[in-house]
mmCIF file of C-alpha atoms in Angstrom:
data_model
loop_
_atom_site.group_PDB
_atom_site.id
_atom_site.type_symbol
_atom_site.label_atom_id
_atom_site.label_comp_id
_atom_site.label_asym_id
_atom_site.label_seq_id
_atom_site.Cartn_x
_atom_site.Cartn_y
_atom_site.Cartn_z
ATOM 1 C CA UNK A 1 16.255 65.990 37.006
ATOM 2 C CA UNK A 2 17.339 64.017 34.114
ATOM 3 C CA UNK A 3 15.069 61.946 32.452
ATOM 4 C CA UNK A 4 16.887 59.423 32.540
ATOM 5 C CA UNK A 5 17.759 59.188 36.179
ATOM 6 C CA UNK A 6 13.881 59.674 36.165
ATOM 7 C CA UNK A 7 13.243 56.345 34.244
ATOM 8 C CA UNK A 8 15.829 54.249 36.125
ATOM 9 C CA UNK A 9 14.506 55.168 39.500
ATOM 10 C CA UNK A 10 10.511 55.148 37.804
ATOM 11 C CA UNK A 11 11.939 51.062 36.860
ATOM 12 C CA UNK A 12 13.412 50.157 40.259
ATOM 13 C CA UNK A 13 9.869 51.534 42.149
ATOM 14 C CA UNK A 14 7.637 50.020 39.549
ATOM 15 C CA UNK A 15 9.858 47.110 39.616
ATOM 16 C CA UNK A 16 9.534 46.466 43.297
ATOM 17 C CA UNK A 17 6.150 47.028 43.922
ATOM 18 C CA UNK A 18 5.425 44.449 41.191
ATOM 19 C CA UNK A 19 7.330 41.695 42.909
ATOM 20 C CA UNK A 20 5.897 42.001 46.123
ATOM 21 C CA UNK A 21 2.125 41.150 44.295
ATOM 22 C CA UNK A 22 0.917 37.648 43.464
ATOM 23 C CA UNK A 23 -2.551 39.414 42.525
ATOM 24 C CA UNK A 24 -2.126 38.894 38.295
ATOM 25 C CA UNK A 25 -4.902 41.923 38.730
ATOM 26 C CA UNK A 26 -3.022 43.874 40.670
ATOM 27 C CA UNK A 27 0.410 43.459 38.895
ATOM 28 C CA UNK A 28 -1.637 44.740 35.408
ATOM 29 C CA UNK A 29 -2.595 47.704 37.039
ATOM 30 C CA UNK A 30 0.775 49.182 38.719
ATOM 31 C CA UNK A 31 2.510 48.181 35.381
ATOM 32 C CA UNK A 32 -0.038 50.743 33.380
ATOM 33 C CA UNK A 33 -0.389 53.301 36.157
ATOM 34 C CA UNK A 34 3.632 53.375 36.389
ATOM 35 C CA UNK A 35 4.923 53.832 32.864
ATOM 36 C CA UNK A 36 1.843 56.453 32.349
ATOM 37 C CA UNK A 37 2.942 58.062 35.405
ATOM 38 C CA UNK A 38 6.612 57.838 35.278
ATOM 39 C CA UNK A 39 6.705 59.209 31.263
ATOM 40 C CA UNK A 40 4.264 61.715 32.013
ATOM 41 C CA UNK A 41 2.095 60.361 28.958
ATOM 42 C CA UNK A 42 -1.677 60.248 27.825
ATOM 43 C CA UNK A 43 -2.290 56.534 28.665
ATOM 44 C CA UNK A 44 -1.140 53.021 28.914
ATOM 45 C CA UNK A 45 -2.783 49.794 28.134
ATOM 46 C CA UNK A 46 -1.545 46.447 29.086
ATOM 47 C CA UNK A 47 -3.441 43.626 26.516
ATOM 48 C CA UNK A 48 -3.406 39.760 27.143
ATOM 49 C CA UNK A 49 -3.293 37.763 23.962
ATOM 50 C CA UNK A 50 -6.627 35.102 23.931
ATOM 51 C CA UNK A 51 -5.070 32.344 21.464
ATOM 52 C CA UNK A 52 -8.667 31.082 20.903
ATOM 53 C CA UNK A 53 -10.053 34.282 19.157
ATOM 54 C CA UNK A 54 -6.437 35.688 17.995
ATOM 55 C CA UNK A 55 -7.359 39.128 19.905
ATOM 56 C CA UNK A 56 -6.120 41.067 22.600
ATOM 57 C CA UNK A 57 -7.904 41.755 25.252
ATOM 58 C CA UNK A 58 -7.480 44.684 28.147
ATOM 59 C CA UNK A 59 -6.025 43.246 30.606
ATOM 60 C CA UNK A 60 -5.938 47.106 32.516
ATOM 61 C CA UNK A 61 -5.676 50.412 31.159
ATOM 62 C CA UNK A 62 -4.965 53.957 33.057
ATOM 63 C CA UNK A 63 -5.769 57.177 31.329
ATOM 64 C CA UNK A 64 -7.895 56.592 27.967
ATOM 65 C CA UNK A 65 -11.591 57.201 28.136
ATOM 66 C CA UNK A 66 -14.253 54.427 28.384
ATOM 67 C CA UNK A 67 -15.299 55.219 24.835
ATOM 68 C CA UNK A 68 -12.055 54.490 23.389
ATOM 69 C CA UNK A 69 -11.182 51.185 25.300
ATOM 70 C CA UNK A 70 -14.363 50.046 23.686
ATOM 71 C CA UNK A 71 -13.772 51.057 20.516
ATOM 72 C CA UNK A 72 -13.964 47.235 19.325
ATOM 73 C CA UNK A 73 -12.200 43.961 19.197
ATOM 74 C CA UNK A 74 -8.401 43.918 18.801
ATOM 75 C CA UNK A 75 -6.930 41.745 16.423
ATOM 76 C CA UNK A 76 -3.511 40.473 16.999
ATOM 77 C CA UNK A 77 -3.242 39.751 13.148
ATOM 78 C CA UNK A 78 -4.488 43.163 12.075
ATOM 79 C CA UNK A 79 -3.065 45.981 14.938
ATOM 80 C CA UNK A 80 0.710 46.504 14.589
ATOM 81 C CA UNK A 81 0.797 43.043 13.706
ATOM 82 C CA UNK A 82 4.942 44.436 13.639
ATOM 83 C CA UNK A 83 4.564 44.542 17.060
ATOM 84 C CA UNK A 84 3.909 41.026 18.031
ATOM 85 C CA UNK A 85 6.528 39.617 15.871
ATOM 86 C CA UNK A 86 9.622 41.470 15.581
ATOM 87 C CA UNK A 87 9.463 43.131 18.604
ATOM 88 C CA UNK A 88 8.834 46.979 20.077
ATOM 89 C CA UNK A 89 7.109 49.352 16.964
ATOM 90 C CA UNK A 90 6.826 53.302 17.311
ATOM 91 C CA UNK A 91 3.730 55.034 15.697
ATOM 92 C CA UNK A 92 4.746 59.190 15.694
ATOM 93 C CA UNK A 93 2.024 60.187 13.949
ATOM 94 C CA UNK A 94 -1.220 58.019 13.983
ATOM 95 C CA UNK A 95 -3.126 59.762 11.352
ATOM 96 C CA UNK A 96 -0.833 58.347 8.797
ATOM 97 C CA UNK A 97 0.078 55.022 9.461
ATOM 98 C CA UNK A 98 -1.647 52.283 7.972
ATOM 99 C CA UNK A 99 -0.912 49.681 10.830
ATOM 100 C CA UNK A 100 -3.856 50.870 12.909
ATOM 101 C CA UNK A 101 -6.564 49.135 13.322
ATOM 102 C CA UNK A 102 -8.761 52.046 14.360
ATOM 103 C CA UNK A 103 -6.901 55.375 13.247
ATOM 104 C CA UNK A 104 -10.635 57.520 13.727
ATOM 105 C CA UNK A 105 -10.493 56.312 17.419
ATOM 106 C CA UNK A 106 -7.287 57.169 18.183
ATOM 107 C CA UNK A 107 -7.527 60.766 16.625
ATOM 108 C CA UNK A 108 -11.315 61.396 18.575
ATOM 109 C CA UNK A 109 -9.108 60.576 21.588
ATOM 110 C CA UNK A 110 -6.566 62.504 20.793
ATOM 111 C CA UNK A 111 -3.944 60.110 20.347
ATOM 112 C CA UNK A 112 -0.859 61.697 18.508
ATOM 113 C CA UNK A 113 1.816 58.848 18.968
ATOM 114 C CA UNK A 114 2.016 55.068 20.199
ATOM 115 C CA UNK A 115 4.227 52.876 21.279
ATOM 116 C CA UNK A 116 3.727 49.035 21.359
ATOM 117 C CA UNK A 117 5.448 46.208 23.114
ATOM 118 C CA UNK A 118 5.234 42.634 23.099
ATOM 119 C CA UNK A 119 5.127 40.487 26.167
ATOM 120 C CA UNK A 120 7.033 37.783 25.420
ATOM 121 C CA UNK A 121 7.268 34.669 28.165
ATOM 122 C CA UNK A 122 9.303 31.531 27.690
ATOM 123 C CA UNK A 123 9.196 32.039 23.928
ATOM 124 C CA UNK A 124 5.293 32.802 23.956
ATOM 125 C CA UNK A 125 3.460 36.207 23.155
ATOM 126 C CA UNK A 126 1.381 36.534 26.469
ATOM 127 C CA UNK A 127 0.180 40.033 25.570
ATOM 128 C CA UNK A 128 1.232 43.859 24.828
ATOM 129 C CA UNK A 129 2.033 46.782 26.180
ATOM 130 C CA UNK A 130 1.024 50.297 24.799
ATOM 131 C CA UNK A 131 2.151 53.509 25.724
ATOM 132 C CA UNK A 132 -0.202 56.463 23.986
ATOM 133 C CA UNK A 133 0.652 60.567 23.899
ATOM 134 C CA UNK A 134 -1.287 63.500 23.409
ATOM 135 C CA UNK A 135 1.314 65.003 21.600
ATOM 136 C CA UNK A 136 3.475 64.005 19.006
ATOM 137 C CA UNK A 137 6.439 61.968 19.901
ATOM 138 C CA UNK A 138 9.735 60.922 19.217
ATOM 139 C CA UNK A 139 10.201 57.778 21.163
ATOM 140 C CA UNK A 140 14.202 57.528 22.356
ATOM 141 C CA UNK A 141 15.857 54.147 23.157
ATOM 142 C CA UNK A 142 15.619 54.962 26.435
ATOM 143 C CA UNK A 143 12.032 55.191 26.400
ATOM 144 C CA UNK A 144 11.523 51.787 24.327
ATOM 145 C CA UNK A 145 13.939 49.965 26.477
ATOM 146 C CA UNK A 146 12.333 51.649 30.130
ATOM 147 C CA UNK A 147 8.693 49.947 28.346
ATOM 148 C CA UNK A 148 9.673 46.657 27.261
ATOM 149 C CA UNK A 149 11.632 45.969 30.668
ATOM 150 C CA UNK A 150 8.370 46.388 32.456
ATOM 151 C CA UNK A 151 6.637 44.862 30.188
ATOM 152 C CA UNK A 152 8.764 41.369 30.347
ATOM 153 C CA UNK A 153 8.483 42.398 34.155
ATOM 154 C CA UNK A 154 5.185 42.656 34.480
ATOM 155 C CA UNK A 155 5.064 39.047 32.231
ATOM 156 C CA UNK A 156 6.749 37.106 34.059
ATOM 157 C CA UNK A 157 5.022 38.711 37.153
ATOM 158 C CA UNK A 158 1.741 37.559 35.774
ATOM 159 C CA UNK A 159 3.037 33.988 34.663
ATOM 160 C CA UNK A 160 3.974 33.724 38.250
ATOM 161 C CA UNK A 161 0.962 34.965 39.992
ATOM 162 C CA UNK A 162 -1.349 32.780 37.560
ATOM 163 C CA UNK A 163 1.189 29.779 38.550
ATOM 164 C CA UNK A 164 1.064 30.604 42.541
ATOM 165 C CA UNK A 165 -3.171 31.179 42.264
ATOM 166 C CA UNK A 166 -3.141 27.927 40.398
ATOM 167 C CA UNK A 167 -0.781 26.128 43.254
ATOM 168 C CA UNK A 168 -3.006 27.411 45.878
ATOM 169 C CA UNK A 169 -6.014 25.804 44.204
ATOM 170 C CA UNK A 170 -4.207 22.715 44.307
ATOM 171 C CA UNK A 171 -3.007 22.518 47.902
ATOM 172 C CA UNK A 172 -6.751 23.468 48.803
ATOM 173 C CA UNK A 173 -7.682 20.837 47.124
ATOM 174 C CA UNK A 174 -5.204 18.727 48.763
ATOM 175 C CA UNK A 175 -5.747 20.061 52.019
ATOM 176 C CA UNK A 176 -9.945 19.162 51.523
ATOM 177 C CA UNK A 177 -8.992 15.625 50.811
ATOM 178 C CA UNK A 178 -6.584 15.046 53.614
ATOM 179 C CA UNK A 179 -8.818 16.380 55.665
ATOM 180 C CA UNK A 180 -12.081 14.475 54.751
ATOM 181 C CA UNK A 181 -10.047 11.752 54.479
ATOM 182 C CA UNK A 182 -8.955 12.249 58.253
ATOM 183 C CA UNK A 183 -12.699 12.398 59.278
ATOM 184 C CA UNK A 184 -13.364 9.389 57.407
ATOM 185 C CA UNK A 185 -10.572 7.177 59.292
ATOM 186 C CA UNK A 186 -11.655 8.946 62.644
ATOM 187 C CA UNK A 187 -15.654 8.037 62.094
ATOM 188 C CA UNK A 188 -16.667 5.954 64.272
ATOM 189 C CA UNK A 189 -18.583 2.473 62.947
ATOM 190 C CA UNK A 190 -22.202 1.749 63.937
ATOM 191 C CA UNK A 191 -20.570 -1.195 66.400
ATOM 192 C CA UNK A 192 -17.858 1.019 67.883
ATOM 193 C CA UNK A 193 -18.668 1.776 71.382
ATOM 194 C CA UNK A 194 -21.160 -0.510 72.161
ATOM 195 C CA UNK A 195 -20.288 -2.806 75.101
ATOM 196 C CA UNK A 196 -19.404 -6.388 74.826
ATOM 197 C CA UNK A 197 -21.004 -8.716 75.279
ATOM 198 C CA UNK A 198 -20.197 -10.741 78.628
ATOM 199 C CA UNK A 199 -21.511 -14.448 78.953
ATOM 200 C CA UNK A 200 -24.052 -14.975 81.409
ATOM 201 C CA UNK A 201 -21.844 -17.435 83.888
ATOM 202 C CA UNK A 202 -19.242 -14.550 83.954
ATOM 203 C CA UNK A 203 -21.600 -11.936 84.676
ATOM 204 C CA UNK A 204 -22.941 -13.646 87.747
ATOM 205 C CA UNK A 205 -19.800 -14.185 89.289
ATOM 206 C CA UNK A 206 -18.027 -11.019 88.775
ATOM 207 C CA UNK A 207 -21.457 -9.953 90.930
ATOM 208 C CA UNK A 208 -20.771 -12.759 93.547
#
């Protein structure tokens, strides 16, 4: 089959499956698991940018080794800076390119080529995608553009989910006041229910 028709069909099924999730959890995880899957590569990493520390963190990863994921903290500044600002960024041969951050991790792991995407939302960097071979590669256009449509995808799929677990605090919240509110209107007073009081002239003649 054509790789292409591979990739478009790889999109639409990755594509799906991430719009039916409002789990931000789960949508990380079938984004990195696809594009590994569907490009028959090493690994994937999805990263979420933390704008107090200026790093990005892993968010999900599918195929790289514990050892590696851990190699350190992830600077936004310092790894394929490129990346974050001007957009997608190809690495063929990581043992001689000066825009890693950890080059002696990625060769132990044997990492031969990157690729790594921005997530852009609404004009902010939420994270980045990163696509890693065992074997040296020459990323097409197809490839780059099949990786940065899931990962604006995915983006917006995790914007949402964080918006819609955020909304569904609220309306419990909501839903807790309106209903102690409810109990508070239905509680009954210390006088309610006690019997009035009848003078004693009435009382004898309604028992005439």
């Amino acid at each position: 089959m054509n790789r292409k028709v591979i990739n478009y069909e790889s999109f639409v099924r990755i594509t799906k499956a991430i719009s039916h999730s409002r789990d931000p959890e789960e949508v990380v995880l079938m984004t990195v698991e696809g594009i590994k899957t569907a490009l028959n590569v090493k690994g994937c990493t999805l990263f979420l940018f933390n704008r107090k520390t200026h790093e990005l963190e892993i968010a999900a990863s599918f195929g790289l080794s514990k050892e590696y994921l851990s190699k350190g903290p992830i600077s936004a500044m310092a790894s394929i800076a490129q990346s974050l600002e001007d957009g997608p960024v190809a690495i063929s041969d990581v043992e001689d390119d000066p825009r890693l951050q950890y080059p002696e991790a990625a060769i132990k792991e044997g990492i031969k080529s990157i690729l790594a995407v921005p997530i852009i939302v609404g004009g902010r960097l939420l994270g980045a995608l990163r696509v890693y071979t065992a074997e040296p590669w020459e990323f097409t256009l197809d490839d780059v553009n099949f990786v940065q449509g899931l990962a604006q995808i995915a983006g917006m799929a995790i914007d949402m989910s964080r918006l819609y677990q955020g909304q569904k605090e609220a309306i419990e919240v909501l839903k807790q006041m309106r209903e102690a509110q409810t109990t508070a209107t239905k509680r009954r007073t210390p006088y309610e229910g006690v019997p009035v009081s009848v003078p004693a002239s009435e009382a004898s003649r309604k028992a005439s």
